[in-house]
Coordinates of C-alpha atoms in Angstrom, one line a residue:
X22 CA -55.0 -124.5 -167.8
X23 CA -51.9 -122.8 -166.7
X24 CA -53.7 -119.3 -167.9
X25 CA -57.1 -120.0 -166.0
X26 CA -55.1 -120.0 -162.5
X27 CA -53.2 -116.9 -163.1
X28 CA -56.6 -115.1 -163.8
X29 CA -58.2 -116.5 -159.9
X30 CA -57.3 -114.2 -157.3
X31 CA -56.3 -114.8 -154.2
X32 CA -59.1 -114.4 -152.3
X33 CA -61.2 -116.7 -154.5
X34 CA -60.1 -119.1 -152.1
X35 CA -61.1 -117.7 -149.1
X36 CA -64.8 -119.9 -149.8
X37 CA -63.4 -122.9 -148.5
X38 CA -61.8 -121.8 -145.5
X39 CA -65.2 -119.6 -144.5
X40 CA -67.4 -120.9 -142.0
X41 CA -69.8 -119.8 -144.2
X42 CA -68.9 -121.7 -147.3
X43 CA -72.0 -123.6 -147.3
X44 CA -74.3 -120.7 -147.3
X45 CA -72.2 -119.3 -150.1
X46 CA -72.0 -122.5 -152.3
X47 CA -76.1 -122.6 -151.8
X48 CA -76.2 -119.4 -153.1
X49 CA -73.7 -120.0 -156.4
X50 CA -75.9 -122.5 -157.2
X51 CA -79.4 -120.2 -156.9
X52 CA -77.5 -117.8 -158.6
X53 CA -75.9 -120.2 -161.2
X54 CA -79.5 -121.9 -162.2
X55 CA -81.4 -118.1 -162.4
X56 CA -78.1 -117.2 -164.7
X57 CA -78.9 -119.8 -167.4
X58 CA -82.7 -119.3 -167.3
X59 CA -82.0 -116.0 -167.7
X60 CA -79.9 -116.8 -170.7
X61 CA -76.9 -115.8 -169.2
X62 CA -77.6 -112.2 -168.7
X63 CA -78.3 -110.7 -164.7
X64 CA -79.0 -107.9 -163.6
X65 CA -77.8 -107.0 -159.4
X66 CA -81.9 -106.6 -159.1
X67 CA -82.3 -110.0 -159.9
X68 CA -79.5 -111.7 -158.1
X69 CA -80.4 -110.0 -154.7
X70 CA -84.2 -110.7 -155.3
X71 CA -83.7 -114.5 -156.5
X72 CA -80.9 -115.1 -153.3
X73 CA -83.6 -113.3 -150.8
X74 CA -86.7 -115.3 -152.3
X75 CA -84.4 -118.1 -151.4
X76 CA -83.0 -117.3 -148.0
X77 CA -86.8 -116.6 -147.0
X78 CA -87.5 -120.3 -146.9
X79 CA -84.7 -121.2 -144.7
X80 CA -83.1 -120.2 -141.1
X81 CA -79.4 -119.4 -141.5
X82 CA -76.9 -116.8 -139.8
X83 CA -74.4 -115.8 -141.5
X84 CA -71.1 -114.9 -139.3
X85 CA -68.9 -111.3 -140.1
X86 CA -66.1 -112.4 -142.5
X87 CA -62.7 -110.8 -141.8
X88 CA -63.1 -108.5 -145.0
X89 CA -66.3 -107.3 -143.9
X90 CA -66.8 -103.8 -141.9
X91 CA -69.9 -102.3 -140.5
X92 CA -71.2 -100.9 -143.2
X93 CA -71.5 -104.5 -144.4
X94 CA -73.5 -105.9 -141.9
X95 CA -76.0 -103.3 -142.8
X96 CA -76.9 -104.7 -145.5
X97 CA -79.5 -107.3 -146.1
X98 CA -78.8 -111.0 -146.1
X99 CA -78.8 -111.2 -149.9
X100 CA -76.9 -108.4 -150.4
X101 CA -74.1 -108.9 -148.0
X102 CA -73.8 -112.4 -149.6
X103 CA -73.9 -111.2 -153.3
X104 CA -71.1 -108.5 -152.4
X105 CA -68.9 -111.1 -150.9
X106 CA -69.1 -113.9 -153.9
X107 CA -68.0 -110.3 -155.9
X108 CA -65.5 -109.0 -154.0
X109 CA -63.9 -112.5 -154.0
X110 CA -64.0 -112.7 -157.2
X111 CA -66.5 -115.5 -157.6
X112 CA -69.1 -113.7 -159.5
X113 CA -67.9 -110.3 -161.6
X114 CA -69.2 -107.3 -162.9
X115 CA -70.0 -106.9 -166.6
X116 CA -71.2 -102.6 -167.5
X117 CA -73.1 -102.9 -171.0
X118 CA -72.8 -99.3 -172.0
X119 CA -75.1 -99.4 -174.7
X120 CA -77.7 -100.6 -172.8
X121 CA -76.7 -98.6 -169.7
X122 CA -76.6 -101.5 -167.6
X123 CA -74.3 -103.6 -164.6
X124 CA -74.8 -107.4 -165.4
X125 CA -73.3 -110.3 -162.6
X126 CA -71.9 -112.8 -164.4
X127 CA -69.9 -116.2 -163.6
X128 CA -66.4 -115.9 -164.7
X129 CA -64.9 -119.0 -166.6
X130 CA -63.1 -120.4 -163.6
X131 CA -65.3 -120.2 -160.9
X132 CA -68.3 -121.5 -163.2
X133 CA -66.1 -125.0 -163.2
X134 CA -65.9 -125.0 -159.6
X135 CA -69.9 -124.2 -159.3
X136 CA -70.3 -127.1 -161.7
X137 CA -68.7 -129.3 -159.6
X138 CA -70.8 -127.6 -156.6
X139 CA -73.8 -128.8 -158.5
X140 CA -72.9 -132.5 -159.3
X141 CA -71.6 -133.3 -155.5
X142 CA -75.5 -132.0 -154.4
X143 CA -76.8 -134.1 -156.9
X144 CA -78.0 -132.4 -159.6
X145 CA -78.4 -132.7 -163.3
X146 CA -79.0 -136.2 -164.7
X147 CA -76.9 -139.4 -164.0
X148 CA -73.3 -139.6 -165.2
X149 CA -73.6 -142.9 -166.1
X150 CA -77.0 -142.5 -168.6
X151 CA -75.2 -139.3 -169.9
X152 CA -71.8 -141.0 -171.2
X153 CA -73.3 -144.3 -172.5
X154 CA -75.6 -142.2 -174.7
X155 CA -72.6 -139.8 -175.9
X156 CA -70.9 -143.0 -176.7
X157 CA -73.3 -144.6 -178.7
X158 CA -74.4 -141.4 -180.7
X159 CA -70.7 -140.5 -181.3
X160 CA -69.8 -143.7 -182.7
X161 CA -73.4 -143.7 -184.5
X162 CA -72.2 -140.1 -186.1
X163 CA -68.7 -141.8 -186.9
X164 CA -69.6 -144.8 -188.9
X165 CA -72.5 -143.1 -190.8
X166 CA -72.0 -139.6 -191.7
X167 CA -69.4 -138.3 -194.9
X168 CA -68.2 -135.7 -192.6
X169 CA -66.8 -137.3 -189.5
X170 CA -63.2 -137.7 -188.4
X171 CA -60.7 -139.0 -185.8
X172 CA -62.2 -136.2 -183.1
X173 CA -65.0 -137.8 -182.9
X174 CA -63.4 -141.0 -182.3
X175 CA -61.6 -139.9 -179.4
X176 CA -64.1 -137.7 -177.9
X177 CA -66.0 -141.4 -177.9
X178 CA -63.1 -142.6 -175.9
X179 CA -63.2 -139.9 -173.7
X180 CA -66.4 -140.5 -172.8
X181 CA -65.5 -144.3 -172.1
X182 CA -62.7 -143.5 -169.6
X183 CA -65.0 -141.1 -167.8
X184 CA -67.9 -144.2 -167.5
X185 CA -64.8 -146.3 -166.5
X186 CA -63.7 -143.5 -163.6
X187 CA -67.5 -143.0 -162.7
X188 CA -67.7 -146.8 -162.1
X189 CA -64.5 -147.2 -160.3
X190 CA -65.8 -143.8 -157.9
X191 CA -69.2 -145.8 -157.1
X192 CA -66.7 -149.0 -156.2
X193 CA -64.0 -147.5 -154.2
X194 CA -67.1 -145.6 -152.2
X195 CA -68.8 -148.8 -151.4
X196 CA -66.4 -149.0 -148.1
X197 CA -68.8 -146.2 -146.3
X198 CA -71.8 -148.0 -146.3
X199 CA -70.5 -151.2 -144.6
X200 CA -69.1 -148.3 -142.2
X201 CA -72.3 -147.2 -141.9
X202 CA -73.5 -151.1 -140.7
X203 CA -71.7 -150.8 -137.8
X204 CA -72.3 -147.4 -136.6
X205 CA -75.8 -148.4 -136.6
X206 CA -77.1 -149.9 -132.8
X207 CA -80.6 -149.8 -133.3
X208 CA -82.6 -152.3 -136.0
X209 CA -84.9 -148.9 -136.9
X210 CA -81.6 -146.4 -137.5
X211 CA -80.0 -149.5 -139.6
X212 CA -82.9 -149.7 -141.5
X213 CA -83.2 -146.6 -141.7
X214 CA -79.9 -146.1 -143.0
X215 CA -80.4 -148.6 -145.4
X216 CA -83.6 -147.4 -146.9
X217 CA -82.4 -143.2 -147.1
X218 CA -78.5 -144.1 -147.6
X219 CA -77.5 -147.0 -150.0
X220 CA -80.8 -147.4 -151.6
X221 CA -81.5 -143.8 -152.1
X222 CA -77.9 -143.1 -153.4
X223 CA -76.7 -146.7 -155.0
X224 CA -79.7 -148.5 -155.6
X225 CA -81.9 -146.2 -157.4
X226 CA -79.2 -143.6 -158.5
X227 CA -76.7 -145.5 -159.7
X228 CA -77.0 -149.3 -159.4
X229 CA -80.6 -149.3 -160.6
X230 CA -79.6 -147.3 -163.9
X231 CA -77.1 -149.8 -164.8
X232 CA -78.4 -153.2 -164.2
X233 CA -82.7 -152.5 -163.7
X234 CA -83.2 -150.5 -166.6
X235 CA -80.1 -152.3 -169.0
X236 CA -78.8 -149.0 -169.9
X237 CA -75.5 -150.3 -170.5
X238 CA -76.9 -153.5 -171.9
X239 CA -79.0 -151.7 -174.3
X240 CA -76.4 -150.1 -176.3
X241 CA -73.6 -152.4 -175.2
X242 CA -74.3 -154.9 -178.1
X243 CA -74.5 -152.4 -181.0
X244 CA -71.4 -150.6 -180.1
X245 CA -69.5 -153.6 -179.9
X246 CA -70.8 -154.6 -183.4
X247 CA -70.4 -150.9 -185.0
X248 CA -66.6 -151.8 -183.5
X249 CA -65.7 -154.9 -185.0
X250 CA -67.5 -153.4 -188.4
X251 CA -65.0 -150.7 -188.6
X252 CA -62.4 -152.5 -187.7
X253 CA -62.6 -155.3 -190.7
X254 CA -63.5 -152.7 -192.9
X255 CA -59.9 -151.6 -194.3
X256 CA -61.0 -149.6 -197.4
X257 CA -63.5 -147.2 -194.9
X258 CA -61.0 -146.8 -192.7
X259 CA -58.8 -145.5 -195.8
X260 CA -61.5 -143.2 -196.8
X261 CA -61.5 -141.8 -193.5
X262 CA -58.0 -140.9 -193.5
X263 CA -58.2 -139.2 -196.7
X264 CA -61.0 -137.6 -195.8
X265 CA -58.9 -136.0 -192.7
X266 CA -56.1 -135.5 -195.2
X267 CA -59.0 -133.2 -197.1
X268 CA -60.9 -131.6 -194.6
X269 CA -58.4 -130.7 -191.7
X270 CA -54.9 -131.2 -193.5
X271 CA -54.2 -133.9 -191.0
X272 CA -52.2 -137.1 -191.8
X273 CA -53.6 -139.9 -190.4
X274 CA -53.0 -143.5 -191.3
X275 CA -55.3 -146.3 -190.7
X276 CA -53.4 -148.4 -187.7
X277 CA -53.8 -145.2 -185.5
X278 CA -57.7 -145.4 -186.3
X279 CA -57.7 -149.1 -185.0
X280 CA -55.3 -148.6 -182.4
X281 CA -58.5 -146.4 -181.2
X282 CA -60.8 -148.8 -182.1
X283 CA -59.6 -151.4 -180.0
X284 CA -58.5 -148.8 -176.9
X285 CA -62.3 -148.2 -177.3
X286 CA -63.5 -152.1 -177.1
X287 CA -61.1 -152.4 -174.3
X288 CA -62.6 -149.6 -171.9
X289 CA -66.2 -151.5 -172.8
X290 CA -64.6 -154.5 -171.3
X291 CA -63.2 -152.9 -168.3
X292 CA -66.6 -151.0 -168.0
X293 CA -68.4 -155.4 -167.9
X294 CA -65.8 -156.3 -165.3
X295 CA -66.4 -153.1 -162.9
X296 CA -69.9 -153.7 -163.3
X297 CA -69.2 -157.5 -162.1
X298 CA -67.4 -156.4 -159.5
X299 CA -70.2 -153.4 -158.2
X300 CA -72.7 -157.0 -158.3
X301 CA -70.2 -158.2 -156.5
X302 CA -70.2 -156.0 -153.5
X303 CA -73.7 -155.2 -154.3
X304 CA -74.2 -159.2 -152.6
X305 CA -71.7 -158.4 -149.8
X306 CA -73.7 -155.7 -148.7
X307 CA -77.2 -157.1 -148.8
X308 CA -75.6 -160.2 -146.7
X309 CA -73.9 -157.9 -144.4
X310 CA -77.2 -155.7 -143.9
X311 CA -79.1 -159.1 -143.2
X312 CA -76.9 -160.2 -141.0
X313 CA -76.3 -157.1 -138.8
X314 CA -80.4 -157.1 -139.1
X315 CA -81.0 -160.0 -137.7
X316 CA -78.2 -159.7 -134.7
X317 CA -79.8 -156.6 -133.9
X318 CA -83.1 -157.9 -133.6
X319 CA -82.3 -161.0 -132.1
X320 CA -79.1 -160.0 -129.8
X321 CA -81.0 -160.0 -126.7
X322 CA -82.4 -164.1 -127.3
X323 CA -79.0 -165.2 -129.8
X324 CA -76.0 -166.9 -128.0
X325 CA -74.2 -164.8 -130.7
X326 CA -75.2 -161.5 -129.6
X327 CA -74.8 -162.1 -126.0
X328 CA -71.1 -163.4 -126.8
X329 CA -70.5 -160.0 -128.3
X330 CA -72.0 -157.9 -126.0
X331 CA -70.1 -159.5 -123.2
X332 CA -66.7 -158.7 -125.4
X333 CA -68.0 -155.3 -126.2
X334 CA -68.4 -155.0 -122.7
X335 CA -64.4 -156.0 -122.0
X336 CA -63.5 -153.7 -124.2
X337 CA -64.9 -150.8 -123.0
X338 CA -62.6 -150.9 -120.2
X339 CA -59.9 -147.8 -120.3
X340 CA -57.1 -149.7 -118.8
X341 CA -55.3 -153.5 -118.7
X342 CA -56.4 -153.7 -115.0
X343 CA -59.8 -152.9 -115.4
X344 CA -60.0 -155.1 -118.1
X345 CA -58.7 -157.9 -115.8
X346 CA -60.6 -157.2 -112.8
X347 CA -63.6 -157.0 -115.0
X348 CA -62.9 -160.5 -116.3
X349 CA -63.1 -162.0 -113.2
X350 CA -66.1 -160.4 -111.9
X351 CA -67.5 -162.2 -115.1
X352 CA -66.2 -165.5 -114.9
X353 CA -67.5 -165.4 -111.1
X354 CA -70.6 -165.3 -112.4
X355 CA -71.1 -166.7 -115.5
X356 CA -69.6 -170.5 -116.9
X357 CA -67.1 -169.5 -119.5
X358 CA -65.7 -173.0 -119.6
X359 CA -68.2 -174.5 -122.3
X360 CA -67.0 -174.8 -125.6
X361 CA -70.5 -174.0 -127.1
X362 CA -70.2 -170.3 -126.3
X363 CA -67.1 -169.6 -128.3
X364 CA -67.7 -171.6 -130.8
X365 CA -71.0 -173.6 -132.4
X366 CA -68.6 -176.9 -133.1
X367 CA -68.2 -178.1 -129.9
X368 CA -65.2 -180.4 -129.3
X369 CA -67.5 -183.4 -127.1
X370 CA -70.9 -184.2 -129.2
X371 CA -73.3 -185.7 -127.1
X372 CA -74.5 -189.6 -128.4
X373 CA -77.8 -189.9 -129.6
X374 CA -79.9 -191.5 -127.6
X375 CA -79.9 -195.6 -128.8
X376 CA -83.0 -196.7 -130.3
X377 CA -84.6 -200.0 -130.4
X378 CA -84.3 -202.2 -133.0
X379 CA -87.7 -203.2 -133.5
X380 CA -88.3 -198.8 -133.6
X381 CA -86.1 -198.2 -135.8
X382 CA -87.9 -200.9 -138.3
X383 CA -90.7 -198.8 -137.5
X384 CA -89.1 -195.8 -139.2
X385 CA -87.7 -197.2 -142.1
X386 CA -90.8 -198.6 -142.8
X387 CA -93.1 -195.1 -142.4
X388 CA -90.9 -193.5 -145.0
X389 CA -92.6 -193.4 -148.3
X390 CA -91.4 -194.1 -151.3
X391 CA -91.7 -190.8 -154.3
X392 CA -94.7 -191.5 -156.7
X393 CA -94.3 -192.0 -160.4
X394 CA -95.9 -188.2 -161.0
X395 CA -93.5 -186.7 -158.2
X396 CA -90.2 -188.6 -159.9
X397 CA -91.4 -187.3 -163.2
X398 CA -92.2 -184.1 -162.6
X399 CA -88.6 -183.8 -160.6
X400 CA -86.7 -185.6 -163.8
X401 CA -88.8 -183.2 -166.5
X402 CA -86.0 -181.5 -167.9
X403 CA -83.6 -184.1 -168.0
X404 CA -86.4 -185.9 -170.0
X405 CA -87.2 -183.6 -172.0
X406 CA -84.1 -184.5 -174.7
X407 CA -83.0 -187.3 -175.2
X408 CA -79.4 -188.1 -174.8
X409 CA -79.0 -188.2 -178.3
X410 CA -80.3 -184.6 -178.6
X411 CA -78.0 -183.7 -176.9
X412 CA -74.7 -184.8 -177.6
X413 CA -76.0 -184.1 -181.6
X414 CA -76.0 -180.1 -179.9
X415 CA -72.7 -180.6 -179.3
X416 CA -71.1 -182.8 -182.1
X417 CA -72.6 -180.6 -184.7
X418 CA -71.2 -177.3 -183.8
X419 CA -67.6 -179.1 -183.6
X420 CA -64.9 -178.2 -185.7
X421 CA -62.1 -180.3 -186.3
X422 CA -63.3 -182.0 -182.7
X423 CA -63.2 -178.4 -181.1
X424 CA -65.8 -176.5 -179.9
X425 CA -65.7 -172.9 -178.2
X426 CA -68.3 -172.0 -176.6
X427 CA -69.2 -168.5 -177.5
X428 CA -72.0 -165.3 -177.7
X429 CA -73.3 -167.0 -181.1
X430 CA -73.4 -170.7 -179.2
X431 CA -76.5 -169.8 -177.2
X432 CA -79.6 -168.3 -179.0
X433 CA -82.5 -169.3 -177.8
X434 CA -83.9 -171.2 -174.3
X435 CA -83.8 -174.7 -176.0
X436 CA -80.0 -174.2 -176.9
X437 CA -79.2 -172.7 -173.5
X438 CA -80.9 -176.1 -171.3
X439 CA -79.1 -178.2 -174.2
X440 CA -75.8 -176.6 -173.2
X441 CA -76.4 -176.9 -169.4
X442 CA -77.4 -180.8 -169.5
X443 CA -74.1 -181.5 -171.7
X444 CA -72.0 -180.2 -169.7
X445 CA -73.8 -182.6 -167.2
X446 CA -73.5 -185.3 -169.1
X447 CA -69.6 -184.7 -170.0
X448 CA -68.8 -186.2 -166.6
X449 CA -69.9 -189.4 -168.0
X450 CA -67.6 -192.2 -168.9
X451 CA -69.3 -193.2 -172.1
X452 CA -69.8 -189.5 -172.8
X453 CA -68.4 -189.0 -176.1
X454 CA -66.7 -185.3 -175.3
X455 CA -65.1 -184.1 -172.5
X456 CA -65.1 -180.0 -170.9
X457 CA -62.4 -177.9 -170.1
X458 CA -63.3 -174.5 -168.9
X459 CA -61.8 -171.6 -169.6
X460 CA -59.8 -169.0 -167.1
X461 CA -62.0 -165.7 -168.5
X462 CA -64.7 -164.0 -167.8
X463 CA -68.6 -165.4 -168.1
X464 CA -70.0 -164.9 -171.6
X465 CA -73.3 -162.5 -172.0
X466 CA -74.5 -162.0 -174.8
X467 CA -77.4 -159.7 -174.2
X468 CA -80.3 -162.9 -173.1
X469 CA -77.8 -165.6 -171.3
X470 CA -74.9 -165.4 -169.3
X471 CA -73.0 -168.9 -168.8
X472 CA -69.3 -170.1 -168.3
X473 CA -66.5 -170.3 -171.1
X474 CA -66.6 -174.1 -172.3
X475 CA -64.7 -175.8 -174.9
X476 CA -66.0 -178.9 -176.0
X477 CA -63.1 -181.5 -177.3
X478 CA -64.0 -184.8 -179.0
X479 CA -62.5 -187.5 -176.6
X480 CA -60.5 -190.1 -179.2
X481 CA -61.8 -193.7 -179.5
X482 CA -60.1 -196.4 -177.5
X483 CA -57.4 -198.9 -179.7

């Protein structure tokens, strides 16, 4: 790394203090995408026709850099803009003197910083589909083929932290859309916003990928098995050392291959509690957008949103005097004295009205009672085991009067309404077991998501 920076000159940075950085970043990226369709090979013909063909469709003026004379801004558009990315060392010159010819080419530095150019305009496909797959195909490659070792193992991990850090980037950036909420003072623009901002770049980008179409969830359950496989089995991971020992002269003993076994399961289970966290915020958001919805649209008729105006209103005012002086203009004309407009619990609740005696026999006796077909059809789970069923569900999976609920418990619909209705009937006095729940996260297997429970066989009475 410390080699790469010597070889940038100094003016390489001169693109991000140029007011016309963005034109310039447009154009690495025209000239970055001809480059590899080209397979790497460019002529100066074809970067000045590709960055004119380009510049065509769009309006933009380009301002006289300080390096630039008048013999510059004789040139074309694309040309003064491919001589600058060379002269700044962006893009270099390559002379084939076999072939007779100049080719542009993207030195090894600056083609990191065009990369990164290309993922922050959104580019390429999704991080998060990219490293899930790499994970799952690397440990695939790992557990199956002769010829794999420990580098494949911890470009896997690799791959995990990055998922991790991609996760944590879409967290820590959920803060600008509730920003966003109250910039907004117009129920189209908020919906607007909604609709081209978080949608567009959460929702369908990023959220949708890893909840709608169960990317994560689709390999999660087979890595986690490949994992605990190698892990239990000692003699492979002795033939894998030996064959490092063989094919790369490297010693490696079999704790440091678990050691990144388990790092690996861990960033799995960090990668489940970020994505609980994103559903999470995911919630506070949609409330919040709801919310700030409905006071725009109703601020106008809503107690609420007259309160707030009127404090908006009090604010505005530049000075403490003002703010005073505006205050009593205010409370000259309005009744600030009533409890309902600062609060909806007012502290005097009007009595209703009393009713008479022989009326209110008249109501009690218009309610109607629920039919038989309405109480059953209310009560058909609970009927549909028997109390029997079960607590058998339970007592049969016990172990020395202990039962842990876990991925295995649950696999099918039957056993998932037997589990919910005994932990209903565990409140129960006569109920032969009693529930303790467990300070971790839910379970989720792949079909069910519930609570961890441990079941414990309540001891008879002497």
């Amino acid at each position: 790394m410390a080699d790469q920076f010597s070889e940038i000159p100094e003016s390489f940075w001169g693109l991000f203090r140029s007011r016309n950085r963005q034109i310039y970043i447009d154009a690495l990226l025209q000239v970055n995408e001809e480059y590899q369709y080209s397979n790497y090979y460019l002529s100066r013909e074809i970067c000045v026709q590709t960055l004119s063909d380009y510049f065509a469709r769009r309006k933009v003026t380009l301002e006289q850099e300080d390096t630039e004379d008048d013999s510059d801004l004789s040139e074309p558009l694309s040309a003064r803009i491919l001589n600058w990315l060379l002269r700044t060392g962006w893009l270099r010159k390559v002379e084939d003197y076999g072939t007779m010819t100049v080719y542009i080419v993207i030195p090894d530095y600056a083609a990191v910083f065009v990369d990164a150019f290309a993922i922050l305009a959104g580019e390429g496909e999704d991080e998060t589909q990219v490293y899930i797959q790499n994970v799952y195909g690397i440990l695939y490659a790992f557990r199956n083929d002769p010829r794999s070792n420990i580098s494949l193992l911890k470009s896997a991990l690799v791959n995990t932290r990055r998922l991790n850090k991609t996760l944590q980037d879409m967290l820590h950036n959920m803060d600008k859309f509730f920003t966003a909420l109250l910039e907004q003072q117009d129920y189209g623009d908020l919906l607007q916003e909604h609709l081209d901002g978080y949608v567009e770049e959460i929702v369908r980008k990023k959220y949708h990928i890893l909840k709608t179409s169960d990317n994560f969830y689709l390999y999660k359950a087979d890595i986690k098995k490949w994992l605990g496989e190698m892990r239990q089995d000692y003699p492979w991971l002795l033939q894998v050392c030996e064959r490092n020992r063989k094919l790369r002269g490297l010693e490696i003993r079999a704790e440091e291959l678990e050691n990144q076994l388990d790092m690996i399961e861990r960033g799995f289970d960090d990668i489940e509690h970020r994505i609980m966290n994103m559903d999470r915020e995911h919630t506070r958001y949609i409330r919040a957008t709801v919310t700030r919805l409905n006071y725009l649209l109703n601020k106008e008729d809503n107690m609420k949103g007259l309160v707030i105006q009127l404090l908006n209103h009090l604010s505005g005012a530049r000075t403490k005097e003002d703010q005073d002086r505006e205050t009593e203009r205010v409370s000259a004309l309005m009744n600030l004295s009533r409890m309902e407009i600062i609060s909806e619990k007012s502290l005097y609740k009007r009595r209703r009205p009393k009713q008479d005696f022989a009326e209110s026999l008249a109501l009690e006796e218009e309610t109607e009672e629920l039919s038989g077909e309405e109480i059953l059809r209310l009560n058909r789970i609970r009927n549909r085991y028997s109390r029997k069923q079960i607590e058998a569900f339970i007592l049969e999976k016990m172990k020395d009067g202990h039962l842990e609920v876990t991925e295995d418990t649950i696999d099918s619909p039957e056993d998932f309404e037997k589990l919910v209705l005994a932990y209903d009937n565990s409140v129960r006095k006569d109920s032969p077991y009693r529930v303790r729940e467990q300070d971790t996260e839910a379970i989720d297997n792949g079909r069910y998501r519930y609570p961890a429970l441990v079941f414990e066989q309540k001891k008879p009475k002497q």
